[in-house]
Short mmCIF file of C-alpha atoms and ligand atoms in Angstrom, two decimals:
data_model
loop_
_atom_site.label_atom_id
_atom_site.label_comp_id
_atom_site.label_asym_id
_atom_site.label_seq_id
_atom_site.Cartn_x
_atom_site.Cartn_y
_atom_site.Cartn_z
CA UNK O 1 -40.36 17.64 157.63
CA UNK O 2 -41.04 17.80 153.97
CA UNK O 3 -38.70 16.53 151.45
CA UNK O 4 -38.85 19.47 149.22
CA UNK O 5 -35.31 20.86 150.38
CA UNK O 6 -33.90 17.77 150.98
CA UNK O 7 -30.16 17.65 150.73
CA UNK O 8 -29.71 21.61 151.18
CA UNK O 9 -27.80 22.43 154.31
CA UNK O 10 -28.48 25.57 156.93
CA UNK O 11 -26.59 28.19 155.58
CA UNK O 12 -23.88 29.19 157.42
CA UNK O 13 -21.24 32.46 157.04
CA UNK O 14 -18.26 31.26 155.67
CA UNK O 15 -16.49 34.56 154.74
CA UNK O 16 -15.42 35.98 151.47
CA UNK O 17 -12.95 33.05 150.25
CA UNK O 18 -15.65 30.25 150.52
CA UNK O 19 -16.32 28.46 147.47
CA UNK O 20 -19.45 27.04 148.80
CA UNK O 21 -22.58 28.12 147.09
CA UNK O 22 -24.74 27.23 150.23
CA UNK O 23 -22.87 29.55 152.52
CA UNK O 24 -22.96 33.50 153.27
CA UNK O 25 -19.81 35.13 152.34
CA UNK O 26 -20.68 38.35 153.58
CA UNK O 27 -23.80 38.18 155.51
CA UNK O 28 -22.84 37.10 158.93
CA UNK O 29 -25.85 37.66 161.44
CA UNK O 30 -23.51 38.23 164.63
CA UNK O 31 -21.09 40.59 163.34
CA UNK O 32 -21.29 43.97 164.95
CA UNK O 33 -21.74 46.66 162.64
CA UNK O 34 -22.09 50.33 164.27
CA UNK O 35 -22.71 48.99 167.65
CA UNK O 36 -25.34 46.63 166.66
CA UNK O 37 -25.58 42.78 165.01
CA UNK O 38 -25.78 42.79 161.36
CA UNK O 39 -29.28 40.36 161.64
CA UNK O 40 -30.86 43.50 163.71
CA UNK O 41 -29.43 46.16 161.09
CA UNK O 42 -31.11 44.21 158.13
CA UNK O 43 -33.86 42.32 159.26
CA UNK O 44 -34.49 40.22 156.46
CA UNK O 45 -37.72 38.60 155.72
CA UNK O 46 -38.78 36.32 153.16
CA UNK O 47 -42.00 37.40 151.21
CA UNK O 48 -44.33 34.25 151.32
CA UNK O 49 -46.15 35.42 147.92
CA UNK O 50 -43.22 34.99 145.60
CA UNK O 51 -41.73 31.98 147.25
CA UNK O 52 -44.60 30.04 147.86
CA UNK O 53 -47.57 31.02 146.18
CA UNK O 54 -46.28 32.20 142.71
CA UNK O 55 -46.71 29.70 140.09
CA UNK O 56 -44.40 31.06 137.59
CA UNK O 57 -46.93 32.61 135.13
CA UNK O 58 -46.44 35.42 132.64
CA UNK O 59 -48.84 37.22 130.14
CA UNK O 60 -47.88 34.68 127.44
CA UNK O 61 -47.68 31.35 129.54
CA UNK O 62 -48.93 29.78 132.83
CA UNK O 63 -47.36 28.21 135.65
CA UNK O 64 -43.88 26.77 135.15
CA UNK O 65 -43.54 25.81 138.92
CA UNK O 66 -44.97 22.38 139.90
CA UNK O 67 -44.74 22.88 143.64
CA UNK O 68 -46.28 19.55 145.60
CA UNK O 69 -48.38 22.15 147.98
CA UNK O 70 -50.21 24.11 144.59
CA UNK O 71 -53.83 23.31 145.31
CA UNK O 72 -56.93 24.66 147.34
CA UNK O 73 -57.14 22.45 150.18
CA UNK O 74 -56.45 23.09 153.77
CA UNK O 75 -53.88 20.29 153.78
CA UNK O 76 -51.49 22.09 151.13
CA UNK O 77 -51.90 25.01 152.67
CA UNK O 78 -50.35 23.66 155.74
CA UNK O 79 -48.06 21.71 153.34
CA UNK O 80 -46.86 24.86 151.92
CA UNK O 81 -46.51 26.17 155.64
CA UNK O 82 -44.41 23.29 156.39
CA UNK O 83 -41.95 24.16 153.72
CA UNK O 84 -42.14 27.83 154.59
CA UNK O 85 -40.80 27.76 157.61
CA UNK O 86 -37.99 24.97 156.69
CA UNK O 87 -36.82 27.76 154.36
CA UNK O 88 -36.78 30.11 156.90
CA UNK O 89 -34.74 27.79 159.09
CA UNK O 90 -32.39 27.00 156.06
CA UNK O 91 -31.65 30.84 155.75
CA UNK O 92 -31.86 31.73 159.43
CA UNK O 93 -34.72 34.29 158.39
CA UNK O 94 -35.43 36.49 161.08
CA UNK O 95 -38.85 37.24 159.60
CA UNK O 96 -41.56 36.66 157.17
CA UNK O 97 -44.37 38.79 155.44
CA UNK O 98 -47.58 37.37 153.95
CA UNK O 99 -51.03 38.11 152.65
CA UNK O 100 -54.41 36.13 153.49
CA UNK O 101 -54.41 34.92 150.02
CA UNK O 102 -50.82 33.40 150.04
CA UNK O 103 -51.54 31.61 153.31
CA UNK O 104 -55.07 29.93 152.76
CA UNK O 105 -57.41 28.85 150.00
CA UNK O 106 -60.13 30.69 149.04
CA UNK O 107 -63.50 30.21 150.34
CA UNK O 108 -67.07 30.05 148.37
CA UNK O 109 -68.03 32.56 151.33
CA UNK O 110 -66.38 35.28 153.27
CA UNK O 111 -66.96 33.29 156.23
CA UNK O 112 -65.17 30.02 155.02
CA UNK O 113 -62.16 32.07 153.93
CA UNK O 114 -62.17 33.64 157.32
CA UNK O 115 -62.29 30.41 158.88
CA UNK O 116 -59.29 28.85 156.37
CA UNK O 117 -57.42 31.94 157.67
CA UNK O 118 -57.85 31.78 161.29
CA UNK O 119 -57.06 27.94 160.95
CA UNK O 120 -53.54 28.66 158.99
CA UNK O 121 -52.87 31.53 161.74
CA UNK O 122 -53.20 28.99 164.54
CA UNK O 123 -50.73 26.69 162.52
CA UNK O 124 -48.38 29.23 162.05
CA UNK O 125 -48.44 30.45 165.79
CA UNK O 126 -47.62 26.80 166.75
CA UNK O 127 -44.81 26.94 164.57
CA UNK O 128 -43.25 30.24 165.58
CA UNK O 129 -43.38 28.70 169.40
CA UNK O 130 -40.57 26.41 167.80
CA UNK O 131 -39.01 28.19 164.98
CA UNK O 132 -37.27 31.61 165.60
CA UNK O 133 -38.87 33.13 162.46
CA UNK O 134 -40.96 36.22 163.45
CA UNK O 135 -43.85 38.15 161.46
CA UNK O 136 -42.42 41.42 160.24
CA UNK O 137 -46.14 42.22 158.34
CA UNK O 138 -48.92 41.03 157.47
CA UNK O 139 -51.52 42.20 154.80
CA UNK O 140 -54.46 41.75 152.69
CA UNK O 141 -54.62 40.84 148.97
CA UNK O 142 -57.24 43.23 147.70
CA UNK O 143 -56.08 42.88 144.17
CA UNK O 144 -56.14 39.23 142.84
CA UNK O 145 -59.78 38.27 143.19
CA UNK O 146 -62.20 39.42 140.25
CA UNK O 147 -64.40 41.41 143.05
CA UNK O 148 -61.53 43.97 143.58
CA UNK O 149 -60.92 44.68 139.60
CA UNK O 150 -62.21 48.05 139.80
CA UNK O 151 -60.50 48.66 143.24
CA UNK O 152 -61.17 47.75 147.37
CA UNK O 153 -61.67 51.02 149.31
CA UNK O 154 -61.98 53.08 146.32
CA UNK O 155 -64.44 50.70 144.03
CA UNK O 156 -67.79 52.33 143.28
CA UNK O 157 -69.69 49.23 144.39
CA UNK O 158 -70.27 50.00 148.54
CA UNK O 159 -70.54 46.12 148.89
CA UNK O 160 -66.75 45.99 147.61
CA UNK O 161 -65.52 48.61 150.36
CA UNK O 162 -67.24 46.55 152.86
CA UNK O 163 -65.92 43.21 151.96
CA UNK O 164 -62.09 44.96 151.85
CA UNK O 165 -62.91 46.35 155.28
CA UNK O 166 -64.19 43.00 156.61
CA UNK O 167 -61.00 41.48 154.78
CA UNK O 168 -58.65 44.15 156.22
CA UNK O 169 -59.80 43.49 159.76
CA UNK O 170 -59.45 39.60 159.57
CA UNK O 171 -55.73 40.29 158.26
CA UNK O 172 -55.21 42.98 160.85
CA UNK O 173 -56.30 40.41 163.73
CA UNK O 174 -54.03 37.94 161.95
CA UNK O 175 -51.14 39.87 162.37
CA UNK O 176 -51.78 41.04 165.67
CA UNK O 177 -52.16 37.57 166.87
CA UNK O 178 -48.57 36.41 165.19
CA UNK O 179 -47.08 39.52 166.90
CA UNK O 180 -46.61 41.04 163.30
CA UNK O 181 -44.21 44.32 163.78
CA UNK O 182 -46.23 45.99 161.13
CA UNK O 183 -49.46 45.84 158.86
CA UNK O 184 -48.96 47.08 155.43
CA UNK O 185 -51.40 48.62 152.94
CA UNK O 186 -50.46 48.30 149.31
CA UNK O 187 -52.95 49.84 146.89
CA UNK O 188 -53.14 47.34 144.67
CA UNK O 189 -55.96 48.14 142.54
CA UNK O 190 -56.56 51.47 144.31
CA UNK O 191 -56.73 53.58 141.12
CA UNK O 192 -57.86 54.18 137.72
CA UNK O 193 -57.85 52.62 134.02
CA UNK O 194 -59.65 55.36 132.41
CA UNK O 195 -60.83 59.16 133.92
CA UNK O 196 -64.14 58.65 131.64
CA UNK O 197 -65.55 56.37 134.09
CA UNK O 198 -63.81 57.83 137.40
CA UNK O 199 -64.58 60.10 140.08
CA UNK O 200 -61.33 61.21 141.47
CA UNK O 201 -62.61 62.98 144.37
CA UNK O 202 -65.07 60.65 145.77
CA UNK O 203 -62.57 57.87 145.28
CA UNK O 204 -59.65 59.72 147.54
CA UNK O 205 -62.45 60.55 150.27
CA UNK O 206 -63.34 56.95 150.20
CA UNK O 207 -59.94 55.94 150.66
CA UNK O 208 -59.24 58.53 153.21
CA UNK O 209 -61.98 57.37 155.50
CA UNK O 210 -60.97 53.75 155.18
CA UNK O 211 -57.64 54.71 156.29
CA UNK O 212 -59.17 56.27 159.05
CA UNK O 213 -60.94 53.34 159.96
CA UNK O 214 -57.73 51.15 159.94
CA UNK O 215 -55.94 53.35 162.40
CA UNK O 216 -59.17 53.23 164.47
CA UNK O 217 -59.03 49.56 164.51
CA UNK O 218 -55.22 49.46 165.17
CA UNK O 219 -55.96 51.50 168.40
CA UNK O 220 -59.01 49.29 169.39
CA UNK O 221 -57.50 46.42 169.28
CA UNK O 222 -53.99 47.49 170.96
CA UNK O 223 -51.80 46.78 168.05
CA UNK O 224 -48.47 48.33 168.89
CA UNK O 225 -47.00 47.89 165.27
CA UNK O 226 -46.68 50.66 162.40
CA UNK O 227 -49.43 50.92 159.98
CA UNK O 228 -47.79 51.40 156.45
CA UNK O 229 -48.67 52.38 153.20
CA UNK O 230 -46.26 51.16 150.28
CA UNK O 231 -46.16 53.61 147.34
CA UNK O 232 -46.29 52.67 143.87
CA UNK O 233 -47.15 54.62 140.40
CA UNK O 234 -48.89 52.08 138.26
CA UNK O 235 -49.20 48.51 137.51
CA UNK O 236 -51.52 47.13 138.11
CA UNK O 237 -53.77 50.27 137.76
CA UNK O 238 -52.63 52.91 134.67
CA UNK O 239 -52.53 55.51 137.70
CA UNK O 240 -52.21 54.18 141.36
CA UNK O 241 -53.35 56.66 144.16
CA UNK O 242 -50.28 55.96 146.42
CA UNK O 243 -48.06 57.30 143.62
CA UNK O 244 -44.92 57.92 145.62
CA UNK O 245 -43.55 58.99 148.75
CA UNK O 246 -44.44 62.93 148.18
CA UNK O 247 -48.37 61.70 147.45
CA UNK O 248 -48.64 59.39 149.88
CA UNK O 249 -47.58 62.52 152.42
CA UNK O 250 -50.11 64.79 150.78
CA UNK O 251 -52.85 62.11 151.22
CA UNK O 252 -51.94 61.45 154.98
CA UNK O 253 -51.80 65.46 155.67
CA UNK O 254 -54.89 65.33 153.94
CA UNK O 255 -56.97 63.06 156.14
CA UNK O 256 -54.53 64.08 159.31
CA UNK O 257 -52.99 60.81 159.34
CA UNK O 258 -49.32 61.77 159.19
CA UNK O 259 -48.45 60.80 162.96
CA UNK O 260 -50.10 57.37 162.26
CA UNK O 261 -48.88 56.13 159.35
CA UNK O 262 -45.27 55.66 157.36
CA UNK O 263 -44.19 54.05 154.43
CA UNK O 264 -42.98 50.98 152.96
CA UNK O 265 -40.83 51.33 150.31
CA UNK O 266 -40.20 49.24 147.37
CA UNK O 267 -37.03 49.75 145.51
CA UNK O 268 -38.92 48.79 141.97
CA UNK O 269 -41.93 50.95 142.82
CA UNK O 270 -39.40 53.95 143.02
CA UNK O 271 -37.96 53.36 140.11
CA UNK O 272 -41.45 53.11 138.12
CA UNK O 273 -42.03 56.44 139.68
CA UNK O 274 -39.12 57.82 138.31
CA UNK O 275 -37.38 58.13 141.41
CA UNK O 276 -34.13 56.26 143.06
CA UNK O 277 -34.90 54.31 145.91
CA UNK O 278 -32.77 56.19 148.03
CA UNK O 279 -34.60 59.29 147.07
CA UNK O 280 -37.76 57.98 148.39
CA UNK O 281 -35.99 56.62 151.17
CA UNK O 282 -34.27 59.86 152.13
CA UNK O 283 -37.44 62.04 151.39
CA UNK O 284 -39.61 59.73 153.84
CA UNK O 285 -37.02 59.79 156.25
CA UNK O 286 -37.00 64.06 155.95
CA UNK O 287 -41.17 64.00 156.55
CA UNK O 288 -40.41 61.28 159.48
CA UNK O 289 -42.35 58.69 157.37
CA UNK O 290 -39.59 56.32 157.20
CA UNK O 291 -41.11 52.61 157.97
CA UNK O 292 -39.43 49.54 155.99
CA UNK O 293 -38.70 48.57 152.53
CA UNK O 294 -39.44 45.72 149.90
CA UNK O 295 -36.01 44.96 148.33
CA UNK O 296 -36.06 44.05 144.77
CA UNK O 297 -34.88 45.39 141.24
CA UNK O 298 -36.62 45.68 138.05
CA UNK O 299 -35.37 45.07 134.73
CA UNK O 300 -34.18 48.50 133.60
CA UNK O 301 -35.03 47.86 130.14
CA UNK O 302 -38.62 46.61 130.43
CA UNK O 303 -39.74 49.18 132.67
CA UNK O 304 -42.09 47.03 134.25
CA UNK O 305 -42.25 45.72 137.98
CA UNK O 306 -40.20 42.60 137.51
CA UNK O 307 -39.33 41.96 141.27
CA UNK O 308 -36.15 40.18 140.78
CA UNK O 309 -33.67 39.95 143.62
CA UNK O 310 -31.13 42.62 144.23
CA UNK O 311 -27.90 41.93 142.82
CA UNK O 312 -26.16 45.54 142.58
CA UNK O 313 -24.16 46.44 145.51
CA UNK O 314 -23.35 49.99 144.74
CA UNK O 315 -27.19 50.72 144.52
CA UNK O 316 -28.20 48.69 147.50
CA UNK O 317 -25.54 50.97 149.45
CA UNK O 318 -27.11 54.00 148.75
CA UNK O 319 -30.30 52.74 150.32
CA UNK O 320 -28.88 51.59 153.40
CA UNK O 321 -26.69 55.00 153.54
CA UNK O 322 -29.99 56.89 153.94
CA UNK O 323 -31.54 54.22 156.06
CA UNK O 324 -28.56 54.60 158.59
CA UNK O 325 -28.85 58.37 158.36
CA UNK O 326 -32.42 58.17 159.26
CA UNK O 327 -31.24 56.16 162.52
CA UNK O 328 -31.93 52.34 160.81
CA UNK O 329 -34.99 50.31 161.15
CA UNK O 330 -37.06 50.13 164.26
CA UNK O 331 -40.34 48.24 163.54
CA UNK O 332 -39.53 47.77 159.82
CA UNK O 333 -36.82 45.55 157.83
CA UNK O 334 -35.77 44.21 154.64
CA UNK O 335 -38.62 42.33 153.05
CA UNK O 336 -37.24 40.72 149.77
CA UNK O 337 -40.51 40.98 147.67
CA UNK O 338 -38.80 39.06 144.94
CA UNK O 339 -39.32 36.37 142.86
CA UNK O 340 -37.69 33.75 140.61
CA UNK O 341 -37.46 34.02 136.98
CA UNK O 342 -40.00 31.55 135.60
CA UNK O 343 -37.38 29.29 134.30
CA UNK O 344 -35.72 29.01 137.93
CA UNK O 345 -37.54 25.72 138.51
CA UNK O 346 -35.52 23.77 141.60
CA UNK O 347 -35.78 24.30 145.41
CA UNK O 348 -32.13 25.30 145.13
CA UNK O 349 -33.09 28.09 143.07
CA UNK O 350 -34.84 29.70 145.59
CA UNK O 351 -32.68 29.03 148.46
CA UNK O 352 -29.76 30.57 146.42
CA UNK O 353 -31.76 33.79 145.12
CA UNK O 354 -32.18 34.49 149.02
CA UNK O 355 -28.33 33.62 149.96
CA UNK O 356 -27.31 36.17 147.34
CA UNK O 357 -29.89 38.67 148.01
CA UNK O 358 -28.94 38.73 151.59
CA UNK O 359 -25.02 38.74 150.98
CA UNK O 360 -25.40 41.89 148.41
CA UNK O 361 -27.50 43.52 151.07
CA UNK O 362 -24.71 42.95 153.68
CA UNK O 363 -22.01 43.97 151.44
CA UNK O 364 -24.21 47.23 150.55
CA UNK O 365 -24.76 47.85 154.57
CA UNK O 366 -20.78 47.33 155.29
CA UNK O 367 -20.08 49.66 152.86
CA UNK O 368 -22.76 52.35 153.84
CA UNK O 369 -21.44 52.00 157.49
CA UNK O 370 -17.70 52.43 156.52
CA UNK O 371 -18.89 55.46 154.62
CA UNK O 372 -20.55 56.89 157.61
CA UNK O 373 -18.09 56.00 160.03
CA UNK O 374 -15.28 57.75 157.89
CA UNK O 375 -17.65 60.86 158.04
CA UNK O 376 -16.22 62.69 155.06
CA UNK O 377 -19.64 62.61 153.33
CA UNK O 378 -21.63 64.32 156.00
CA UNK O 379 -18.26 66.64 156.52
CA UNK O 380 -18.65 67.93 152.91
CA UNK O 381 -22.54 68.22 153.25
CA UNK O 382 -22.51 70.04 156.67
CA UNK O 383 -19.87 72.06 155.02
CA UNK O 384 -22.04 73.23 152.16
CA UNK O 385 -24.60 74.33 154.23
CA UNK O 386 -22.21 76.15 156.83
CA UNK O 387 -23.48 79.84 156.14
CA UNK O 388 -26.90 79.11 157.83
CA UNK O 389 -25.30 78.25 161.22
CA UNK O 390 -24.42 82.48 161.49
CA UNK O 391 -27.06 84.46 163.65
CA UNK O 392 -27.50 86.81 160.95
CA UNK O 393 -28.41 84.02 158.62
CA UNK O 394 -30.77 82.50 161.10
CA UNK O 395 -32.20 85.90 161.75
CA UNK O 396 -33.02 86.46 158.30
CA UNK O 397 -35.72 83.54 158.53
CA UNK O 398 -37.49 85.23 161.19
CA UNK O 399 -38.08 88.57 158.94
CA UNK O 400 -39.63 89.21 155.71
CA UNK O 401 -38.67 90.10 152.09
CA UNK O 402 -38.70 93.88 153.00
CA UNK O 403 -36.32 93.51 156.09
CA UNK O 404 -34.38 91.25 153.62
CA UNK O 405 -34.24 93.60 150.56
CA UNK O 406 -32.74 95.95 152.92
CA UNK O 407 -30.19 93.81 154.12
CA UNK O 408 -29.28 92.89 150.61
CA UNK O 409 -28.61 96.77 149.87
CA UNK O 410 -27.19 97.75 152.77
CA UNK O 411 -24.91 95.22 153.06
CA UNK O 412 -23.86 94.99 149.58
CA UNK O 413 -24.75 91.09 149.50
CA UNK O 414 -23.55 89.68 146.08
CA UNK O 415 -23.30 85.94 146.37
CA UNK O 416 -20.48 84.20 144.82
CA UNK O 417 -21.47 80.58 143.09
CA UNK O 418 -19.23 77.66 145.10
CA UNK O 419 -18.70 74.13 143.62
CA UNK O 420 -21.16 71.43 144.29
CA UNK O 421 -18.25 68.82 144.24
CA UNK O 422 -20.13 66.26 143.32
CA UNK O 423 -17.41 64.28 141.26
CA UNK O 424 -15.59 64.60 144.06
CA UNK O 425 -18.11 63.42 146.24
CA UNK O 426 -18.72 60.14 144.01
CA UNK O 427 -15.43 59.63 144.05
CA UNK O 428 -15.21 59.40 147.85
CA UNK O 429 -18.30 57.06 147.74
CA UNK O 430 -16.20 54.87 145.11
CA UNK O 431 -13.81 54.37 147.57
CA UNK O 432 -16.13 52.38 149.55
CA UNK O 433 -18.01 50.43 147.46
C1 XLS I 501 -47.01 44.86 144.42
C2 XLS I 501 -46.56 44.91 146.07
C3 XLS I 501 -46.89 43.98 146.81
C4 XLS I 501 -47.12 44.25 148.08
C5 XLS I 501 -47.93 43.84 148.90
O1 XLS I 501 -45.90 45.21 143.58
O2 XLS I 501 -45.00 45.14 146.00
O3 XLS I 501 -46.14 42.48 146.62
O4 XLS I 501 -45.40 44.37 148.89
O5 XLS I 501 -49.06 43.70 148.78
NI1 NI I 502 -44.14 45.26 144.12
NI1 NI I 503 -44.05 45.26 147.64
#
């Protein structure tokens, strides 16, 4: 036991009237909603990088957090793991997620970095025998180190491509060994700063071949989890290739990988792309591409990926409504890809950030469930398309422009506009959130 969270109790559900800060008011893991435990609906995960590796810097100043495990030794990496699993226990977090760079010190060579990773993976594996937290996903950090400044798979230098491939292999091995349920690829610096030095066609082909290799390797080692791409339009690159769900779908189709790869959709990334979170989820579901979510929010004024903890129940309810309509999570879950503000120095802050976020998600889930169970919104949606249920309208889709034109003339088809009823539906929605 470390003493980092000394005095902080395990968080339990105490109900909406509880005055205890260190309690859930809405997240009740065992409560049954739509035939499933709430914990199994939401599948919360703690993100190792923001909670344990991020030092609190911003473009104007460096580290603000002083964590006893900051440093580059294996002993400190193990202390970090000890603290992480203590936090998972305090929160009752069913899952966690990590990058290689979050959990192990960088070595002087690839071989040394690999040894460090393998040692920490064994350390995690031993902990997972006595703790109930499981791995939602693993991933490779192919963006922080300067070697990746011009991209990883899309780098003009084949040696960087090789280094990235070896790194991803090591992270897939780690994820597989720890029983991870997914493997994520976020194209951190897979994009460009200026077209003046960039060959778009070549870079896309490299990225496509790289992803094929990931899928080939998944099958080779018998990894049963899902491979997920996490779209993002910009930051750190001016333009990122995995811009949004639609772009990723086009990319997967181009390389014939649409049956093999799904998406991990992040709230803040959706907003950066000029979409809503629920749009990205609904689109992914409609393309049979929905995998998992990274839950956070951006500051709507700053326009940057500020990775704050979610605090907006109505907004999150829209997201969970789409997730439930899509049948809920299978291998995916709700990963808090969110970090403290740099002034939030205390261990309490880290716990309370997660407690609040878990409660926000629970309230949002419950609102979405109530709305779905009520059924009025779905009935209104169906009624809007009811015209397509007739034999004639179905047959029309099997005919052609000339036949349809003939029918319009012979039947005197003259469509009459009907209300889209948006405000009524918004009023209905607002009865539930
Ligand atoms: C960054 C991404 C990153 C991925 C994992 O914006 O959200 O944290 O989730 O590499
Ligand atoms: Ni992000
Ligand atoms: Ni993310």
